Tab-separated table of C-alpha atoms (C1' of nucleotides) in Angstrom:
chain	number	residue	atom	x	y	z
V	1	MET	CA	54.633	147.424	92.479
V	2	ALA	CA	55.859	150.713	91.029
V	3	GLU	CA	56.930	150.703	87.403
V	4	LYS	CA	60.446	151.530	88.462
V	5	ASP	CA	60.710	148.240	90.255
V	6	ILE	CA	60.337	146.409	87.005
V	7	CYS	CA	63.587	145.475	85.340
V	8	GLU	CA	64.627	147.103	82.110
V	9	VAL	CA	65.603	143.997	80.241
V	10	LYS	CA	62.052	143.835	78.916
V	11	CYS	CA	62.088	140.131	79.609
V	12	MET	CA	58.472	140.490	80.617
V	13	GLU	CA	57.430	141.445	77.157
V	14	SER	CA	58.609	138.206	75.630
V	15	GLU	CA	56.117	135.884	73.950
V	16	LYS	CA	56.680	133.425	76.786
V	17	VAL	CA	55.533	135.874	79.435
V	18	LYS	CA	52.635	137.150	77.353
V	19	GLU	CA	51.396	133.594	76.987
V	20	VAL	CA	51.532	133.023	80.749
V	21	LYS	CA	49.709	136.308	81.265
V	22	ARG	CA	47.027	135.167	78.878
V	23	GLN	CA	46.531	131.883	80.734
V	24	MET	CA	46.719	133.444	84.192
V	25	LEU	CA	44.032	132.509	86.707
V	26	ARG	CA	41.310	135.057	87.360
V	27	GLU	CA	41.446	136.916	90.648
V	28	GLU	CA	38.309	135.210	91.882
V	29	GLU	CA	39.691	131.753	91.158
V	30	VAL	CA	42.927	132.624	92.937
V	31	ASN	CA	41.021	133.751	95.995
V	32	ARG	CA	38.836	130.684	96.128
V	33	LEU	CA	41.882	128.478	95.669
V	34	SER	CA	43.993	130.090	98.380
V	35	GLY	CA	40.874	130.255	100.538
V	36	THR	CA	40.340	126.509	100.238
V	37	PHE	CA	43.938	125.772	101.110
V	38	SER	CA	43.893	128.208	104.009
V	39	ILE	CA	41.176	126.185	105.678
V	40	LEU	CA	43.536	123.229	105.697
V	41	SER	CA	46.479	125.357	106.776
V	42	ASP	CA	45.706	125.211	110.481
V	43	SER	CA	46.727	122.212	112.562
V	44	THR	CA	43.573	122.236	114.666
V	45	ARG	CA	41.363	122.123	111.584
V	46	VAL	CA	43.539	119.414	110.048
V	47	LYS	CA	42.993	117.290	113.146
V	48	ILE	CA	39.261	117.959	113.138
V	49	ILE	CA	38.932	117.029	109.487
V	50	PHE	CA	40.984	113.885	109.996
V	51	ALA	CA	38.873	112.851	112.979
V	52	LEU	CA	35.612	113.540	111.139
V	53	SER	CA	36.874	111.563	108.164
V	54	LYS	CA	36.813	108.530	110.480
V	55	GLU	CA	33.636	109.117	112.473
V	56	GLU	CA	30.738	111.436	113.139
V	57	LEU	CA	31.615	113.160	116.443
V	58	CYS	CA	30.124	115.618	118.928
V	59	VAL	CA	31.932	118.820	119.877
V	60	CYS	CA	32.961	117.334	123.184
V	61	ASP	CA	34.484	114.260	121.503
V	62	ILE	CA	36.591	116.482	119.299
V	63	ALA	CA	37.710	118.669	122.207
V	64	TYR	CA	38.720	115.534	124.069
V	65	LEU	CA	40.576	114.049	121.089
V	66	LEU	CA	42.475	117.258	120.378
V	67	ASN	CA	42.932	118.204	124.047
V	68	LEU	CA	41.440	121.609	123.335
V	69	SER	CA	38.703	123.734	124.890
V	70	ILE	CA	35.129	123.362	123.722
V	71	SER	CA	35.243	127.004	122.731
V	72	ALA	CA	38.304	126.668	120.529
V	73	VAL	CA	36.801	123.660	118.793
V	74	SER	CA	33.488	125.407	118.317
V	75	HIS	CA	35.220	128.419	116.770
V	76	GLN	CA	37.003	126.182	114.288
V	77	LEU	CA	33.873	124.204	113.545
V	78	ARG	CA	32.232	127.457	112.572
V	79	VAL	CA	35.006	128.096	110.070
V	80	LEU	CA	34.461	124.629	108.636
V	81	ARG	CA	30.687	125.152	108.594
V	82	ASN	CA	31.005	128.465	106.776
V	83	ALA	CA	33.186	126.773	104.195
V	84	ARG	CA	30.532	124.039	103.919
V	85	LEU	CA	33.098	121.369	104.692
V	86	VAL	CA	31.123	119.904	107.582
V	87	LYS	CA	27.463	119.354	108.340
V	88	TYR	CA	25.857	118.874	111.734
V	89	ARG	CA	22.968	117.083	113.336
V	90	LYS	CA	21.431	118.077	116.666
V	91	GLN	CA	20.396	115.393	119.096
V	92	GLY	CA	19.116	116.734	122.389
V	93	LYS	CA	21.758	119.013	123.842
V	94	MET	CA	24.466	117.565	121.689
V	95	VAL	CA	25.597	118.458	118.189
V	96	PHE	CA	27.167	115.824	115.965
V	97	TYR	CA	29.450	116.912	113.154
V	98	SER	CA	30.523	115.053	110.048
V	99	LEU	CA	32.273	115.838	106.777
V	100	ASP	CA	30.084	117.307	104.054
V	101	ASP	CA	32.427	117.488	101.110
V	102	GLU	CA	33.908	114.556	99.269
V	103	HIS	CA	36.364	116.880	97.511
V	104	ILE	CA	37.991	117.900	100.739
V	105	SER	CA	38.873	114.313	101.633
V	106	THR	CA	40.536	113.916	98.256
V	107	LEU	CA	42.472	117.126	98.744
V	108	PHE	CA	43.344	116.104	102.280
V	109	ASN	CA	44.605	112.683	101.206
V	110	GLU	CA	46.594	114.223	98.369
V	111	GLY	CA	48.264	116.355	101.031
V	112	LEU	CA	48.966	113.293	103.139
V	113	LYS	CA	50.534	111.566	100.143
V	114	HIS	CA	52.681	114.660	99.642
V	115	ILE	CA	54.165	114.721	103.113
V	116	ARG	CA	54.655	110.967	103.144
V	117	GLU	CA	56.510	111.231	99.821
I	1	MET	CA	41.445	122.562	127.382
I	2	ALA	CA	40.819	122.128	131.112
I	3	GLU	CA	39.146	118.941	132.236
I	4	LYS	CA	36.134	120.935	133.369
I	5	ASP	CA	35.480	121.930	129.791
I	6	ILE	CA	34.889	118.336	128.870
I	7	CYS	CA	31.294	117.241	128.942
I	8	GLU	CA	30.085	114.760	131.495
I	9	VAL	CA	28.260	112.453	129.168
I	10	LYS	CA	31.450	110.416	128.796
I	11	CYS	CA	30.748	110.205	125.101
I	12	MET	CA	34.453	110.470	124.557
I	13	GLU	CA	35.123	107.190	126.217
I	14	SER	CA	33.066	105.235	123.713
I	15	GLU	CA	34.739	102.605	121.545
I	16	LYS	CA	34.126	104.849	118.556
I	17	VAL	CA	36.143	107.709	120.015
I	18	LYS	CA	38.882	105.427	121.306
I	19	GLU	CA	39.301	104.020	117.820
I	20	VAL	CA	39.630	107.502	116.302
I	21	LYS	CA	42.128	108.378	119.009
I	22	ARG	CA	44.145	105.293	118.103
I	23	GLN	CA	44.224	106.227	114.416
I	24	MET	CA	44.893	109.925	115.043
I	25	LEU	CA	47.685	111.565	113.056
I	26	ARG	CA	50.947	112.223	114.900
I	27	GLU	CA	51.673	115.817	115.833
I	28	GLU	CA	54.556	115.977	113.382
I	29	GLU	CA	52.380	114.767	110.500
I	30	VAL	CA	49.718	117.303	111.362
I	31	ASN	CA	52.261	120.106	111.335
I	32	ARG	CA	53.759	119.070	108.034
I	33	LEU	CA	50.316	118.729	106.537
I	34	SER	CA	49.016	122.105	107.688
I	35	GLY	CA	52.399	123.566	106.770
I	36	THR	CA	52.107	122.292	103.216
I	37	PHE	CA	48.608	123.664	102.848
I	38	SER	CA	49.587	126.998	104.376
I	39	ILE	CA	52.079	127.542	101.576
I	40	LEU	CA	49.200	127.333	99.124
I	41	SER	CA	46.942	129.457	101.326
I	42	ASP	CA	48.250	132.792	100.066
I	43	SER	CA	47.007	134.273	96.806
I	44	THR	CA	50.400	135.641	95.802
I	45	ARG	CA	52.016	132.239	96.176
I	46	VAL	CA	49.130	130.591	94.329
I	47	LYS	CA	49.720	132.921	91.401
I	48	ILE	CA	53.467	132.299	91.455
I	49	ILE	CA	53.005	128.534	91.490
I	50	PHE	CA	50.478	128.728	88.684
I	51	ALA	CA	52.793	130.899	86.578
I	52	LEU	CA	55.772	128.634	87.208
I	53	SER	CA	53.677	125.607	86.300
I	54	LYS	CA	53.485	127.118	82.821
I	55	GLU	CA	57.001	128.504	82.347
I	56	GLU	CA	60.378	129.045	83.930
I	57	LEU	CA	60.422	132.754	84.855
I	58	CYS	CA	62.770	135.362	86.291
I	59	VAL	CA	61.839	137.387	89.387
I	60	CYS	CA	61.085	140.397	87.242
I	61	ASP	CA	58.713	138.438	85.003
I	62	ILE	CA	56.783	137.285	88.040
I	63	ALA	CA	56.616	140.766	89.535
I	64	TYR	CA	55.292	142.037	86.222
I	65	LEU	CA	52.716	139.265	85.886
I	66	LEU	CA	51.430	139.727	89.433
I	67	ASN	CA	51.779	143.502	89.439
I	68	LEU	CA	53.832	143.335	92.634
I	69	SER	CA	57.157	144.713	93.793
I	70	ILE	CA	60.351	142.742	93.156
I	71	SER	CA	60.851	142.639	96.901
I	72	ALA	CA	57.460	141.176	97.676
I	73	VAL	CA	57.976	138.492	95.042
I	74	SER	CA	61.446	137.723	96.302
I	75	HIS	CA	60.133	137.274	99.832
I	76	GLN	CA	57.530	134.809	98.631
I	77	LEU	CA	60.029	132.983	96.461
I	78	ARG	CA	62.118	132.460	99.561
I	79	VAL	CA	59.154	130.830	101.261
I	80	LEU	CA	58.743	128.554	98.258
I	81	ARG	CA	62.469	127.837	98.179
I	82	ASN	CA	62.541	126.930	101.867
I	83	ALA	CA	59.660	124.570	101.263
I	84	ARG	CA	61.628	123.126	98.334
I	85	LEU	CA	58.743	123.782	95.989
I	86	VAL	CA	60.821	125.780	93.514
I	87	LYS	CA	64.350	125.620	92.221
I	88	TYR	CA	66.387	128.397	90.611
I	89	ARG	CA	69.057	128.886	88.027
I	90	LYS	CA	71.276	131.957	87.858
I	91	GLN	CA	72.140	133.419	84.502
I	92	GLY	CA	74.148	136.592	84.718
I	93	LYS	CA	72.329	139.033	86.939
I	94	MET	CA	69.070	137.248	86.515
I	95	VAL	CA	67.586	134.357	88.470
I	96	PHE	CA	65.171	131.973	86.806
I	97	TYR	CA	62.729	130.050	88.936
I	98	SER	CA	60.820	126.887	88.152
I	99	LEU	CA	58.758	124.318	90.036
I	100	ASP	CA	60.742	121.624	91.805
I	101	ASP	CA	58.041	119.350	93.135
I	102	GLU	CA	55.729	117.217	91.079
I	103	HIS	CA	53.544	116.590	94.152
I	104	ILE	CA	52.690	120.251	94.511
I	105	SER	CA	51.262	120.448	91.002
I	106	THR	CA	49.042	117.482	91.768
I	107	LEU	CA	47.887	119.083	94.995
I	108	PHE	CA	47.405	122.397	93.228
I	109	ASN	CA	45.329	120.836	90.446
I	110	GLU	CA	43.273	118.900	92.963
I	111	GLY	CA	42.508	122.273	94.565
I	112	LEU	CA	41.533	123.702	91.185
I	113	LYS	CA	39.203	120.768	90.600
I	114	HIS	CA	37.667	121.448	94.011
I	115	ILE	CA	36.807	125.081	93.356
I	116	ARG	CA	35.574	124.329	89.856
I	117	GLU	CA	33.305	121.587	91.226
Q	1	DA	C1'	87.817	150.608	89.713
Q	2	DT	C1'	83.233	152.622	89.101
Q	3	DC	C1'	78.603	152.395	88.080
Q	4	DA	C1'	74.142	150.330	87.059
Q	5	DT	C1'	71.089	146.614	87.487
Q	6	DA	C1'	68.686	142.006	89.227
Q	7	DG	C1'	67.685	140.210	93.173
Q	8	DT	C1'	68.025	139.346	98.458
Q	9	DT	C1'	67.388	140.431	103.127
Q	10	DG	C1'	66.146	142.428	107.824
Q	11	DA	C1'	63.368	145.678	110.312
Q	12	DG	C1'	59.034	147.483	110.999
Q	13	DC	C1'	54.151	148.028	110.245
Q	14	DA	C1'	49.351	146.836	109.347
Q	15	DA	C1'	46.204	143.260	108.778
Q	16	DT	C1'	44.742	138.697	109.825
Q	17	DT	C1'	44.099	134.729	112.705
Q	18	DG	C1'	43.655	131.301	116.722
Q	19	DT	C1'	42.347	130.889	121.309
Q	20	DG	C1'	40.688	132.053	126.162
Q	21	DC	C1'	37.173	134.291	128.649
Q	22	DA	C1'	32.674	135.345	129.816
Q	23	DA	C1'	28.070	135.889	128.511
Q	24	DC	C1'	24.719	133.822	125.922
Q	25	DT	C1'	21.125	130.200	123.637
Q	26	DG	C1'	18.667	126.053	123.659
Q	27	DT	C1'	17.458	121.613	125.366
Q	28	DA	C1'	16.424	118.317	129.117
Q	29	DA	C1'	15.650	116.964	133.747
Q	30	DA	C1'	13.940	117.952	138.442
Z	1	DT	C1'	9.823	127.348	136.781
Z	2	DT	C1'	14.362	126.433	138.020
Z	3	DT	C1'	18.631	124.279	137.329
Z	4	DA	C1'	22.218	122.067	134.729
Z	5	DC	C1'	24.628	121.211	130.761
Z	6	DA	C1'	26.242	121.140	125.493
Z	7	DG	C1'	27.484	124.272	122.528
Z	8	DT	C1'	27.832	129.166	120.376
Z	9	DT	C1'	29.390	133.769	120.046
Z	10	DG	C1'	31.591	138.590	120.624
Z	11	DC	C1'	35.499	140.682	122.483
Z	12	DA	C1'	40.221	141.078	123.474
Z	13	DC	C1'	44.852	139.901	122.897
Z	14	DA	C1'	48.978	137.571	121.377
Z	15	DA	C1'	51.134	135.543	117.567
Z	16	DT	C1'	51.740	135.205	112.776
Z	17	DT	C1'	51.985	136.926	108.159
Z	18	DG	C1'	52.567	139.791	103.809
Z	19	DC	C1'	54.261	143.856	102.263
Z	20	DT	C1'	57.172	148.244	101.996
Z	21	DC	C1'	61.372	150.485	102.584
Z	22	DA	C1'	66.097	150.826	102.624
Z	23	DA	C1'	70.402	148.709	102.747
Z	24	DC	C1'	72.845	145.113	100.928
Z	25	DT	C1'	75.177	141.414	97.548
Z	26	DA	C1'	76.488	139.937	93.129
Z	27	DT	C1'	77.100	140.235	88.362
Z	28	DG	C1'	78.086	142.773	84.050
Z	29	DA	C1'	79.272	146.925	81.404
Z	30	DT	C1'	82.119	151.007	80.874
DNA sequence: ATCATAGTTGAGCAATTGTGCAACTGTAAA
DNA sequence: TTTACAGTTGCACAATTGCTCAACTATGAT
């Protein structure tokens, strides 16, 4: 990031580059964008989101479906809760989770379309 | 992930859960999906993809725009190359990069729509 | 051939992240 | 109240990741 690392051709002072610089995303937008994608960048969370896109499920159901510990699932559900991607409903000792963001399904399905070409 | 961790309510043997299990994504799909999202989960790569969605740029241009070292940018460009999200064109000593995947722009813009509500 | 420059690459480091473990909360049944 | 169970949480640790540094390749100019 030192000035010396920048090439001397001055290509970066062209109109083209200035225009890109002008349009560049703000730091906050970049962070929210990469943050959103990073939630979907883990295979456990992908499986959870897929499962919840089909049915409302309790923590135990999810652990069973993913063959993972209750603890691991709960940790990931917290991530999804913090990101407001899932909501939950308590019923006795059990907690039922479901998706709480229509955008995320769209994003998720766009990703599916991508990998399926 | 031990059996003991699974609850004893047998909720996971309901028809509902069996049906989700039947529809569940294959491991390979899950990995490709989370892999795709993980490429977009880093703010540096988000900026690079955004910049390249506007213009074809050389490594130096990108480093200048992102205020990062040539090396750091080159490392990230390799990630994008390996994922076949960018292509490059050599011209003398310089290397010009551009997007090489129409899907990724769609996914990217869907993400933008998400954060902008 | 020699030198300078644009970019690549591997090693190493610091920061982040996913999961297991164990202790904890809260609800229900005995 | 006591006990059991569904789920949560903090800590620790291993694995991954992004960047720097320095050495390297490749191209062009002298």
